[in-house]
XYZ file of C-alpha atoms in Angstrom:
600
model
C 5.858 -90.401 -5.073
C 3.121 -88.894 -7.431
C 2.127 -85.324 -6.048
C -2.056 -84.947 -5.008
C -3.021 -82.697 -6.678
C -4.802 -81.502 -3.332
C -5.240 -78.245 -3.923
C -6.414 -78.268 -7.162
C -9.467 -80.822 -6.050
C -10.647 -77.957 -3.646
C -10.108 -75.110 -6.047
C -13.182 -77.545 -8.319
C -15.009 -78.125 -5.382
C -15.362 -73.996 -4.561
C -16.071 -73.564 -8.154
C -18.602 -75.849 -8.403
C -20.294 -74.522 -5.230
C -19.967 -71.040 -5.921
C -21.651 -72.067 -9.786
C -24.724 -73.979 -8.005
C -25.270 -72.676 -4.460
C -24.308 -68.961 -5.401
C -28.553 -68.611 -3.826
C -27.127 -70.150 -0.420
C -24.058 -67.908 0.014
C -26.356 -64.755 -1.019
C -29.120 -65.969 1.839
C -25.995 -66.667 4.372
C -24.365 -63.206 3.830
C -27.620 -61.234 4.075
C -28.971 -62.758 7.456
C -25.226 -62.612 8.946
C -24.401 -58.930 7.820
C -28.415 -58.119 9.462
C -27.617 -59.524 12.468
C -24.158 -57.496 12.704
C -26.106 -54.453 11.452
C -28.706 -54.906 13.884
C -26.435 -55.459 16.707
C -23.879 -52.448 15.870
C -26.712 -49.448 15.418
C -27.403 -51.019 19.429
C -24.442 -50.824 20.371
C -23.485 -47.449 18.561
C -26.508 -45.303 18.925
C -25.622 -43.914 22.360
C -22.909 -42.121 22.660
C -19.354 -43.383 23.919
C -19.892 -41.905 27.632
C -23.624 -43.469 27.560
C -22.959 -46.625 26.471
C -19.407 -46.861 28.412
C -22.136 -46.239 31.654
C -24.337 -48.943 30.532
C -21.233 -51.774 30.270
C -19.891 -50.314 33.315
C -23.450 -50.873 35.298
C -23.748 -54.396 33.775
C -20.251 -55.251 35.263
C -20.971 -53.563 38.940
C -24.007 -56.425 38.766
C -21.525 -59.326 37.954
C -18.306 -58.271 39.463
C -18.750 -54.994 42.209
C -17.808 -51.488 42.537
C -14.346 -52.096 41.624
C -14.946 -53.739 38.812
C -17.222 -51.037 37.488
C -14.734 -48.464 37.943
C -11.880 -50.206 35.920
C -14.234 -50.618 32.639
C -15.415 -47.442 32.922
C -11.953 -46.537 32.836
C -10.472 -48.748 30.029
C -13.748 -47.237 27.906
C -12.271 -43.881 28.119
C -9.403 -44.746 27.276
C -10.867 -46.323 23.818
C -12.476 -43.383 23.288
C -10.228 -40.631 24.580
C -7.875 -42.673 21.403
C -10.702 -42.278 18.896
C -11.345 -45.723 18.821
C -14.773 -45.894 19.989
C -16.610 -46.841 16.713
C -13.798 -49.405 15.577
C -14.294 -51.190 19.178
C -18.212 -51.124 19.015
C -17.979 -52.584 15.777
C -15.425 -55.386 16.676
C -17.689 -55.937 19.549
C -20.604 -56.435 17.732
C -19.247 -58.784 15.244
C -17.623 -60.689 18.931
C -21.327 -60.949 19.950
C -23.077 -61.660 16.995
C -20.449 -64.873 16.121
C -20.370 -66.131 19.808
C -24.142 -65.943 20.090
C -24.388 -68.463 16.658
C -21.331 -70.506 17.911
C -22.816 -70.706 20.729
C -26.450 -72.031 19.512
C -24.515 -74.912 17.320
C -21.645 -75.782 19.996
C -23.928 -76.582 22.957
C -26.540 -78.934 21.425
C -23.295 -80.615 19.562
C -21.262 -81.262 22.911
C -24.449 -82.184 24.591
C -25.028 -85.183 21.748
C -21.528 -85.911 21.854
C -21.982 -86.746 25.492
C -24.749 -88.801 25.084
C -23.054 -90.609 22.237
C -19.709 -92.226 21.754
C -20.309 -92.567 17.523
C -20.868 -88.626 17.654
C -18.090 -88.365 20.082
C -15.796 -89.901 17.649
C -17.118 -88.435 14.393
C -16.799 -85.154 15.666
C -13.414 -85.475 17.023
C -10.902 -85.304 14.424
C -13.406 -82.464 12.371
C -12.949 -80.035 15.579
C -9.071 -81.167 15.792
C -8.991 -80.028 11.625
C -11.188 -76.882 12.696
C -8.892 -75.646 15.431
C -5.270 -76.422 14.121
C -5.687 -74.939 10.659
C -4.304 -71.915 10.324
C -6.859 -68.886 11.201
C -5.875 -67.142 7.822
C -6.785 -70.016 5.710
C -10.172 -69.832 6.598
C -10.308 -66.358 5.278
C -9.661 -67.484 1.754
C -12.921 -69.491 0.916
C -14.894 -66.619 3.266
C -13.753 -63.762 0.797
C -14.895 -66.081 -2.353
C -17.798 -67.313 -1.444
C -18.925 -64.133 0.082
C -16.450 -61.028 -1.059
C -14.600 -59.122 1.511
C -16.756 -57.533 4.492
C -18.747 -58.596 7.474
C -19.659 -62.085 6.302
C -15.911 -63.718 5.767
C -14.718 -62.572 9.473
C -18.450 -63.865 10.850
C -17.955 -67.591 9.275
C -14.208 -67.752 9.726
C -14.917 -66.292 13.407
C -17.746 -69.300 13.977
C -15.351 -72.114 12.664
C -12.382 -71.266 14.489
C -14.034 -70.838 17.787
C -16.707 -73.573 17.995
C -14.324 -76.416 19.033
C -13.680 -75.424 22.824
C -17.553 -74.633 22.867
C -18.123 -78.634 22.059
C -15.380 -79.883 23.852
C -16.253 -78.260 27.211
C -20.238 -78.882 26.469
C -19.237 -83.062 26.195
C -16.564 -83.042 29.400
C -18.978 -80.877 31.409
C -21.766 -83.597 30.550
C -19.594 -86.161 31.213
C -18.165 -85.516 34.666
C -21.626 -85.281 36.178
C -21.673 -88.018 38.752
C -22.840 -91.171 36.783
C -25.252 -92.122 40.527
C -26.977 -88.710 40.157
C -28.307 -89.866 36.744
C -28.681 -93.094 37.663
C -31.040 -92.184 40.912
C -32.717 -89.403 38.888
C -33.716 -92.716 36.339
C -34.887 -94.437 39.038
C -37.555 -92.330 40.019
C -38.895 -92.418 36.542
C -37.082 -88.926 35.144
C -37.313 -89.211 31.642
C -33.960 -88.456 29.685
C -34.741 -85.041 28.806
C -35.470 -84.269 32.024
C -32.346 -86.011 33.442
C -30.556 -83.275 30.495
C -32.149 -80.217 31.417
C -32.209 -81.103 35.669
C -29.635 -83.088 36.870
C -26.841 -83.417 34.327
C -27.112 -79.291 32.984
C -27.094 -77.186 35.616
C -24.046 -79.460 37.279
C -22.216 -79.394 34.003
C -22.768 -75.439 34.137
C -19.373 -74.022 35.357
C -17.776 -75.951 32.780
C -20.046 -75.253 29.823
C -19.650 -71.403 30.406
C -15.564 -71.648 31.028
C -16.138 -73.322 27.144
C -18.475 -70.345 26.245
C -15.656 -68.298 27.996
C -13.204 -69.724 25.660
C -15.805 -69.103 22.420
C -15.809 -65.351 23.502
C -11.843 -64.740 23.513
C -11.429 -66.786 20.168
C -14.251 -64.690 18.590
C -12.027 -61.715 19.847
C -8.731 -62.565 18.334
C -10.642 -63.677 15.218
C -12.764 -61.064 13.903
C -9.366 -58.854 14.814
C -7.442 -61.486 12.113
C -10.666 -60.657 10.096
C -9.772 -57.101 9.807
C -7.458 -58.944 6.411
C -10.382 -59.416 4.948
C -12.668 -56.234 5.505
C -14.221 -56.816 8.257
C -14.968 -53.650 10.223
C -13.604 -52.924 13.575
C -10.817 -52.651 14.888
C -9.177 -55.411 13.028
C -8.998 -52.930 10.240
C -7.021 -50.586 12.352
C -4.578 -53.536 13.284
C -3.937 -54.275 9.869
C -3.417 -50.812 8.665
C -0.725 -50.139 11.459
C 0.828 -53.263 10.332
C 1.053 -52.245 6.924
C 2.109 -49.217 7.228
C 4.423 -49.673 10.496
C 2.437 -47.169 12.166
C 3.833 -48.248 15.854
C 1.374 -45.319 17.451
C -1.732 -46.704 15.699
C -0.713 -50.389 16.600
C -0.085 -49.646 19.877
C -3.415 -47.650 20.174
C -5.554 -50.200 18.756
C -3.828 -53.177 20.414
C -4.346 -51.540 23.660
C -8.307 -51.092 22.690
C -8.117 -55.207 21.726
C -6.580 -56.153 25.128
C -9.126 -53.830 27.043
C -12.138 -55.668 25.503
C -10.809 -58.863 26.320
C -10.392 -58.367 29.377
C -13.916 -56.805 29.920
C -15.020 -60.213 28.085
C -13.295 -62.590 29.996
C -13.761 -61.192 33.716
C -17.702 -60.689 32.562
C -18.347 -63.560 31.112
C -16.281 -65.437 34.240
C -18.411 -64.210 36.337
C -21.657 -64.539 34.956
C -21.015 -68.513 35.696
C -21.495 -66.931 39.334
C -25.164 -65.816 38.112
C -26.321 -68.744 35.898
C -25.392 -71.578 37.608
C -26.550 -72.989 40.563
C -23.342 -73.812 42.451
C -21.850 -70.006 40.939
C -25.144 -69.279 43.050
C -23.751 -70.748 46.144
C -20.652 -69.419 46.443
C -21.544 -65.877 45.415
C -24.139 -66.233 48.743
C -20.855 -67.360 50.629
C -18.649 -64.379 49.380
C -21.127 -62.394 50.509
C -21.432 -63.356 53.921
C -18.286 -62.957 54.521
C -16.841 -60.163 52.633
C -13.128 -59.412 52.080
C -12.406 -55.602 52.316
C -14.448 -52.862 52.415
C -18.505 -53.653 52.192
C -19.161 -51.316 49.848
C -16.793 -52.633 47.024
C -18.099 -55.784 47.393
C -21.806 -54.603 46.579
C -23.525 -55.583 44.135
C -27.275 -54.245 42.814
C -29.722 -56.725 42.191
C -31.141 -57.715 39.007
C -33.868 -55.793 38.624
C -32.017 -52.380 39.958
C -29.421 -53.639 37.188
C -32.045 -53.837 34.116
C -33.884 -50.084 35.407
C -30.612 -48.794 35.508
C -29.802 -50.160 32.016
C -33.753 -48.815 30.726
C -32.807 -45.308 31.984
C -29.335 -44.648 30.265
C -30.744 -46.579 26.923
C -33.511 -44.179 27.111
C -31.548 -41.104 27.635
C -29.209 -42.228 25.105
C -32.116 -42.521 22.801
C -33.476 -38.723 23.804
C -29.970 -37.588 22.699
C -29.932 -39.023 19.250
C -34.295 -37.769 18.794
C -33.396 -34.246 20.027
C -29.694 -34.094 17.565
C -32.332 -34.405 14.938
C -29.085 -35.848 12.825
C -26.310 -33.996 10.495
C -26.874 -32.017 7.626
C -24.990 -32.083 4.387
C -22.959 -28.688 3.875
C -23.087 -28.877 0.413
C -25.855 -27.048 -1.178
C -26.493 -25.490 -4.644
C -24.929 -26.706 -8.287
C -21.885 -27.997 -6.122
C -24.546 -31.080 -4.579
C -23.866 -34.003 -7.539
C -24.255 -36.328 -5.434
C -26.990 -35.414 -3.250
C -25.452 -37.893 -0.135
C -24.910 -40.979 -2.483
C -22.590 -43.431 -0.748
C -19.356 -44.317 -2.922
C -16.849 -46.872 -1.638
C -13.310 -46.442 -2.462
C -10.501 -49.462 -1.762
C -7.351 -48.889 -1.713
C -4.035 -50.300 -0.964
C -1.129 -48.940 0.930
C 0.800 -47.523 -1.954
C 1.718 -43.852 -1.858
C 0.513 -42.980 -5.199
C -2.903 -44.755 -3.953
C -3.293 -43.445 -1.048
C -2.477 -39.740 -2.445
C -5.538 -40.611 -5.317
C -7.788 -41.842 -2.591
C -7.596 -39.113 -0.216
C -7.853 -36.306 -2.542
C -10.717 -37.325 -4.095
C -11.750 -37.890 -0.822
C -11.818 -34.401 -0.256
C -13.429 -33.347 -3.694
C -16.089 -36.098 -3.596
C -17.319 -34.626 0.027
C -16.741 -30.705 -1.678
C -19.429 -32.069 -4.216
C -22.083 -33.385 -2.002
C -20.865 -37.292 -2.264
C -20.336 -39.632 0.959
C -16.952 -41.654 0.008
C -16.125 -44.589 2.600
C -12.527 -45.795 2.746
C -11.189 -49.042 3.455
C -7.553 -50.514 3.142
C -7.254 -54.062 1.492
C -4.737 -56.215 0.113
C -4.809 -56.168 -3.856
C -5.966 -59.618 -4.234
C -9.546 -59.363 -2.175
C -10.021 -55.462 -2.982
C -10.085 -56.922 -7.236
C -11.997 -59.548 -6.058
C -14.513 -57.070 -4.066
C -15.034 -54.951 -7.004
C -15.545 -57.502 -9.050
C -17.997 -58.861 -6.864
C -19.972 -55.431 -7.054
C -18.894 -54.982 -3.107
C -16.334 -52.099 -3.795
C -16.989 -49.214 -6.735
C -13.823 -48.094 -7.467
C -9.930 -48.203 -6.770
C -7.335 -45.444 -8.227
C -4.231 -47.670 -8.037
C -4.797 -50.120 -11.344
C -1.205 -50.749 -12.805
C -1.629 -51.819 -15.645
C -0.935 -53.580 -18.415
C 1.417 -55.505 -16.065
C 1.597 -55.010 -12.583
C -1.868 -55.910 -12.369
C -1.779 -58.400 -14.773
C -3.215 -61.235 -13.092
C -6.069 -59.853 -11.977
C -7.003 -58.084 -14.921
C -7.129 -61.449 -16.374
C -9.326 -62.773 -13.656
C -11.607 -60.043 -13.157
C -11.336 -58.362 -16.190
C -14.876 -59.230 -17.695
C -16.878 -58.230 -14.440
C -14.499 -54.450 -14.158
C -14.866 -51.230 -15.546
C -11.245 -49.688 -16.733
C -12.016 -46.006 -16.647
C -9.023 -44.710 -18.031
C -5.489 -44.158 -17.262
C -4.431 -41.181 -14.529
C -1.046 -41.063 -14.652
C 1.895 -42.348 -16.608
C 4.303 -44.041 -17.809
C 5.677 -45.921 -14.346
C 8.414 -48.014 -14.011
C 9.398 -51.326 -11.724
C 12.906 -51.455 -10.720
C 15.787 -52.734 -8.093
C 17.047 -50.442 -6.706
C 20.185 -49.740 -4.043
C 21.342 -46.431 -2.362
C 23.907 -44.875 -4.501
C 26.981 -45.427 -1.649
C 26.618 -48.803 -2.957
C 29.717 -49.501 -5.956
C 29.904 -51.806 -8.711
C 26.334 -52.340 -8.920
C 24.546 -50.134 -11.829
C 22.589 -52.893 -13.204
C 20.590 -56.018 -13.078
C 23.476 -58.227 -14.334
C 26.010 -56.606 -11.653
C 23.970 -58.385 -8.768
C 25.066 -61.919 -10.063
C 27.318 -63.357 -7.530
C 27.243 -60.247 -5.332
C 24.598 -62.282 -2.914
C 26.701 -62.286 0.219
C 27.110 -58.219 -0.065
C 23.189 -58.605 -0.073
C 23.237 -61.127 2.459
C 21.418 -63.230 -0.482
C 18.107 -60.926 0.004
C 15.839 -58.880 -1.782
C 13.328 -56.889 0.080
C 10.251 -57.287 -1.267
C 6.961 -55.446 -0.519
C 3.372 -57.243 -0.214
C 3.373 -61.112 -2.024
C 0.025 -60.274 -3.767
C 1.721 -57.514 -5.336
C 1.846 -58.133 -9.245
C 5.613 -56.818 -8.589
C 6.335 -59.991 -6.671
C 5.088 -61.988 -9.303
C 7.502 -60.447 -12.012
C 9.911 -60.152 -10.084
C 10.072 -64.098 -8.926
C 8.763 -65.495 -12.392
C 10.830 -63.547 -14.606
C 13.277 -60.995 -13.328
C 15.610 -62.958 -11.355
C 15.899 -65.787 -14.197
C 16.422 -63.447 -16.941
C 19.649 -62.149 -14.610
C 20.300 -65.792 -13.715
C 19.555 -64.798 -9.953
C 17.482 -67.914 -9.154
C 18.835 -69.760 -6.175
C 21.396 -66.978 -5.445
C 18.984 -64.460 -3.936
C 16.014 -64.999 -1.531
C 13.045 -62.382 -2.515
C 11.840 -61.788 0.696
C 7.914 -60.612 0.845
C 6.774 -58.099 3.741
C 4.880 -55.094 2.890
C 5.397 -51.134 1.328
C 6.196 -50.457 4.385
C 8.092 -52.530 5.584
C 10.482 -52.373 2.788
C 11.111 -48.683 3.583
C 11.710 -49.118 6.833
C 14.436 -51.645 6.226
C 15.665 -49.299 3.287
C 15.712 -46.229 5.705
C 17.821 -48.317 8.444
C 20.080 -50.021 5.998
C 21.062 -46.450 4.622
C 21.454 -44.793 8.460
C 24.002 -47.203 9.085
C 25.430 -47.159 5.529
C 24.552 -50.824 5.024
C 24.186 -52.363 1.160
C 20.621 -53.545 0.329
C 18.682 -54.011 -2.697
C 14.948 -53.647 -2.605
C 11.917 -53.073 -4.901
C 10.562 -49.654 -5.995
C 8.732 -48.162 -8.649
C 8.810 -44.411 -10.138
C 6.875 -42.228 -8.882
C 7.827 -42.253 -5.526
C 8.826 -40.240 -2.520
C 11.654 -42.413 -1.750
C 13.623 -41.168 -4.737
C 13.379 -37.223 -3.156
C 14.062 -38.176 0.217
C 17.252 -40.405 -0.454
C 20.056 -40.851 -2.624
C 19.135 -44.435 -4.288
C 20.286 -45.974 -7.761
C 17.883 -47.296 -9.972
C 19.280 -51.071 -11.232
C 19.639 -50.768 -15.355
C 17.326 -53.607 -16.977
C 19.367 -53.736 -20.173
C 17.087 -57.314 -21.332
C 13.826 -55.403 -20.406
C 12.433 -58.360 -18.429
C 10.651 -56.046 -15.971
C 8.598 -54.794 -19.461
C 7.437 -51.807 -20.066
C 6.278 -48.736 -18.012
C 2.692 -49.175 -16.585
C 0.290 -46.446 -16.762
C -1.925 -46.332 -13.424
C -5.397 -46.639 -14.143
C -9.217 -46.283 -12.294
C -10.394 -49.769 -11.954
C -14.407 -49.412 -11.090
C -17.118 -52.126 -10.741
C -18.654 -52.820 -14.127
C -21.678 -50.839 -13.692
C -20.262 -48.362 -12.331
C -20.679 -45.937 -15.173
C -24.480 -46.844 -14.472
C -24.429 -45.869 -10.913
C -22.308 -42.950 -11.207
C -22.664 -41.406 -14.331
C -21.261 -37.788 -13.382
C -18.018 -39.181 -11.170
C -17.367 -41.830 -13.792
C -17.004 -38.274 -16.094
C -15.024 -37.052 -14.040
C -12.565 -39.924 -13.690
C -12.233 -40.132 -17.460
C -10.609 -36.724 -17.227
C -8.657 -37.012 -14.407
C -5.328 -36.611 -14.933
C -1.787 -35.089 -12.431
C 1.148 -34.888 -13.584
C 4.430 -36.080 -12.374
C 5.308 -32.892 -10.835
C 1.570 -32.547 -8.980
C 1.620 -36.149 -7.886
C 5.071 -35.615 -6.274
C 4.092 -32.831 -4.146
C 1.024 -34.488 -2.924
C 2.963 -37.670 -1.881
C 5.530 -35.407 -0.111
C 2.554 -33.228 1.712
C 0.909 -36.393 2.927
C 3.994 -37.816 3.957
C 4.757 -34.494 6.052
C 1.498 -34.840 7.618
C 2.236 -38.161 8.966
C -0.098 -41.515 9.438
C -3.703 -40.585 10.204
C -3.555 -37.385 8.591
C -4.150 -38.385 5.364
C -7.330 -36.322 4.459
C -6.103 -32.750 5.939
C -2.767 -33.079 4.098
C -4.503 -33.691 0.641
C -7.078 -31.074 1.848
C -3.684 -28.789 2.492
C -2.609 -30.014 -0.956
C -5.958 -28.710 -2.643
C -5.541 -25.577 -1.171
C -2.493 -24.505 -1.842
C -3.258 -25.406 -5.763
C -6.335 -23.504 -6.345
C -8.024 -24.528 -9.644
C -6.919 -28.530 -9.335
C -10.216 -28.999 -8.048
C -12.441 -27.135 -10.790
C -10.786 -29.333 -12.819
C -10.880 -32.669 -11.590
C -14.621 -32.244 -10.892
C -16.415 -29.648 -12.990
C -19.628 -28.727 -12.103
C -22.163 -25.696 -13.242
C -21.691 -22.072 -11.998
């Protein structure tokens, strides 16, 4: 059977769309990334203690003493872990997509109900919207709308709006058929019937849906984190990447702790909102289980005073800090507080660039903000003008493919470092394999793997494409993708327990100082040659940065220089990153007068 060509209809359709309705997708990003920005300076002006006491009074008014005390608790726990920001954020982007899911979901279950054509039009479209894959929707978010707040906000919407209809219709639907039919009797006009009689019955199952919106919102915008999206997503995916089991567990722990603070609130604001949640509360209350006092609740309008005075004290505080001042004074202020965004991706050499300059951006009176991406989106977001620069550019061939994509909308500033090479490579206990060629029909000493690092990896690509047939490897050995990470980890077990395995690497790196590996000959060159690693910029960058982008131009370590940093951030462990290049700079006096000049 022919193959449909599927995938390549959609790839026209997004084309054509992004060529002709490039005004929509600008319109859509800057009303969604206002309402998250809006939302998150709420939610992040007061302090953590402040606005942990303003959640905790809002769930003593829905759920009791008790209650209270356990939020307060899980808050200090998110921010005794330094995760305060990254859960404000995640919970403003939660709020911001359930409140538009929300607005579209209702009114669609509520014509569904009244409509068996809707009903079945709108079936199958939420059945597509809720099976596909969550990631997938991240692809046409980051190219309509580059990587950021606005592709976790639409993906976030699409994957959580079907409960919100389905539970809108059934609640409709299960009001008792005689109650509308006596309410039409007496004249009630249909919008009437909606809003009095069929609404406020249908209640406890509309919020259970909205209930349902909140928690897929959650474990969205967290799957958003792929894609930029601030929060605590980001921290997820960075822990992932770089196996950091103390960061995962922290910020996992920060995820489930918001949920749950979602899901008991929003259960039991069906208790306020709803007429029969109305009733029973009234019940519980008259006869209380336990002790009176942890079943008490304060009233509305004690609730919102309460609220007033700890947003108004919270707002005292930030009027009376009066706000930080820059350190940096005198010829050393270049950049007078400008804001520069740096991506990067979780390669050593990368993350040793990012951080020091890091350090000697802030030294000269620049703001740098950090964020971890995949290659693939972080080329695509400086392409898109969203990120300024990366330091991690392999190029000519490593990088290939996206140089050919993006090429005419990037800067290439210059090479840093160099020559690099891509190789196989196997600890050295490991005999009869010195080259390429000796891995033919050696599979089942391999157990027929490779370990790969991250797919998007121009590595991968070679690797796959032309590496393994070159060798005649193709169908003998499975190249299995994970991450950087990843791929060390299984090196460093495979070598404590003197196990054979063949994995991808690349000179520079720390890996080759910490353990005894081989580096696999390429006698037919099909890996190419050595890459130099480059500063890829936006393409005005020069423009917008005139004195950095001189800087970068002369920026050069050596092989020796770039070793030692690796090894000093890699001694300072994950989360460290900034204090061990700061360590770095300090213990080689002079590296910074060079790499950023500035008058006496």
């Amino acid at each position: 059977m022919p193959r449909l060509g599927i995938g390549t209809w959609v790839e026209h359709g997004v084309n054509w769309l992004q060529s002709h309705l490039g005004w929509l997708f600008d319109f859509i990003n800057t009303v969604l990334t206002g309402m998250y920005d809006a939302v998150n300076a709420c939610l992040g002006a007061p302090g953590p203690l402040l606005m942990a006491g303003i959640l905790t009074v809002l769930a003593w008014w829905l759920r009791g003493l008790l209650a209270a005390v356990l939020a307060f608790a899980g808050f200090l726990v998110i921010d005794s872990v330094g995760l305060w920001d990254q859960a404000m954020a995640t919970l403003s982007l939660v709020v911001v997509a359930s409140v538009i899911t929300i607005l579209v979901a209702v009114p669609l279950g509520v014509r569904a109900a009244r409509s068996g054509t809707v009903s079945a039009t709108l079936r199958p479209v939420l059945d597509f919207m809720q099976t596909m894959p969550a990631f997938v929707y991240l692809i046409p978010g980051v190219v309509f709308f580059s990587i950021g707040i606005t592709p976790g906000l639409i993906a976030t919407i699409i994957f959580s709006m079907p409960p919100g209809v389905r539970m809108t219709e059934l609640g409709i639907r299960q009001v008792d058929p005689e109650l509308v039919e006596a309410a039409e009797a007496f004249g009630t006009s249909p919008r009437d019937t909606l809003f009095r009689v069929q609404f406020p019955l249908a209640l406890p199952t509309v919020m259970a849906g909205v209930n349902q919106v909140i928690m897929l919102a959650l474990s969205m915008v967290v799957i958003a984190g792929m894609a930029g999206a601030a929060g605590l997503g980001q921290s997820v995916y960075s822990a992932v990447t770089q196996v950091d089991i103390g960061l995962g567990f922290e910020s996992g722990l920060a995820v489930v702790i918001l949920a749950m603070y979602l899901d008991r609130m929003t259960g039991a604001l069906n208790q306020r909102v709803s007429p029969l949640g109305r009733r029973a509360l009234a019940k519980a209350a008259a006869s209380p289980r336990g002790p009176r006092f942890l079943n008490y609740r304060p009233g509305t309008a004690v609730t919102v005073v309460g609220v007033i005075v700890l947003a108004l004290v919270a707002s005292g505080l930030n009027l009376t800090s009066g706000g930080s001042r820059s350190k940096v004074s005198g010829a050393d202020d270049v950049g007078h507080g400008k804001q520069v965004s740096i991506g990067y991706f979780p390669w050593d050499e990368g993350i040793a660039a990012t951080y020091l300059w890091q350090n000697v951006l802030e030294d000269r009176g620049y703001k740098p903000k950090l964020q971890q991406l995949d290659p693939g989106p972080l080329y695509t977001a400086l392409a898109n003008g969203q990120m300024d620069v990366q330091f991690d550019g392999w190029l000519p061939t490593t990088h290939k493919t996206y140089w050919d994509k993006y090429g005419k909308d990037l800067t290439d500033v210059g090479a840093w470092y160099g020559p690099t090479s891509l190789e196989l490579t196997v600890p050295s206990y490991v005999k009869d394999v010195n080259s390429l060629a000796d891995l033919k029909g050696k599979a089942s000493t391999f157990n027929g793997r490779i370990i790969g690092i991250e797919p998007s990896a121009g590595m991968m690509g070679t690797l796959n494409n032309k590496v393994l047939g070159a060798y005649g490897l193709n169908g003998e050995y499975k190249v299995v993708a994970s991450s950087t990470a990843s791929m060390l980890a299984e090196l460093d077990r495979s070598i404590k327990k003197k196990e054979p395995v063949v994995v991808t690497l690349w000179s520079p790196h720390w890996a080759y100082g910490k353990y005894d590996l081989k580096k696999l000959k390429d006698p037919k060159g099909a890996w190419g040659k050595g890459d130099q690693i480059h500063t890829v910029a936006k393409k005005n960058f020069a423009t917008d940065f005139p004195k950095f982008n001189g800087w970068l131009k002369n920026f050069h370590l050596t092989e020796k220089q770039l070793a030692s940093l690796e090894l000093e951030i890699q001694k300072g462990g994950k989360g460290s990153e900034k204090e061990s290049a700061r360590r770095w700079l300090d213990a080689n006096p002079g590296v910074e007068a060079k790499m950023a000049p500035v008058a006496s």
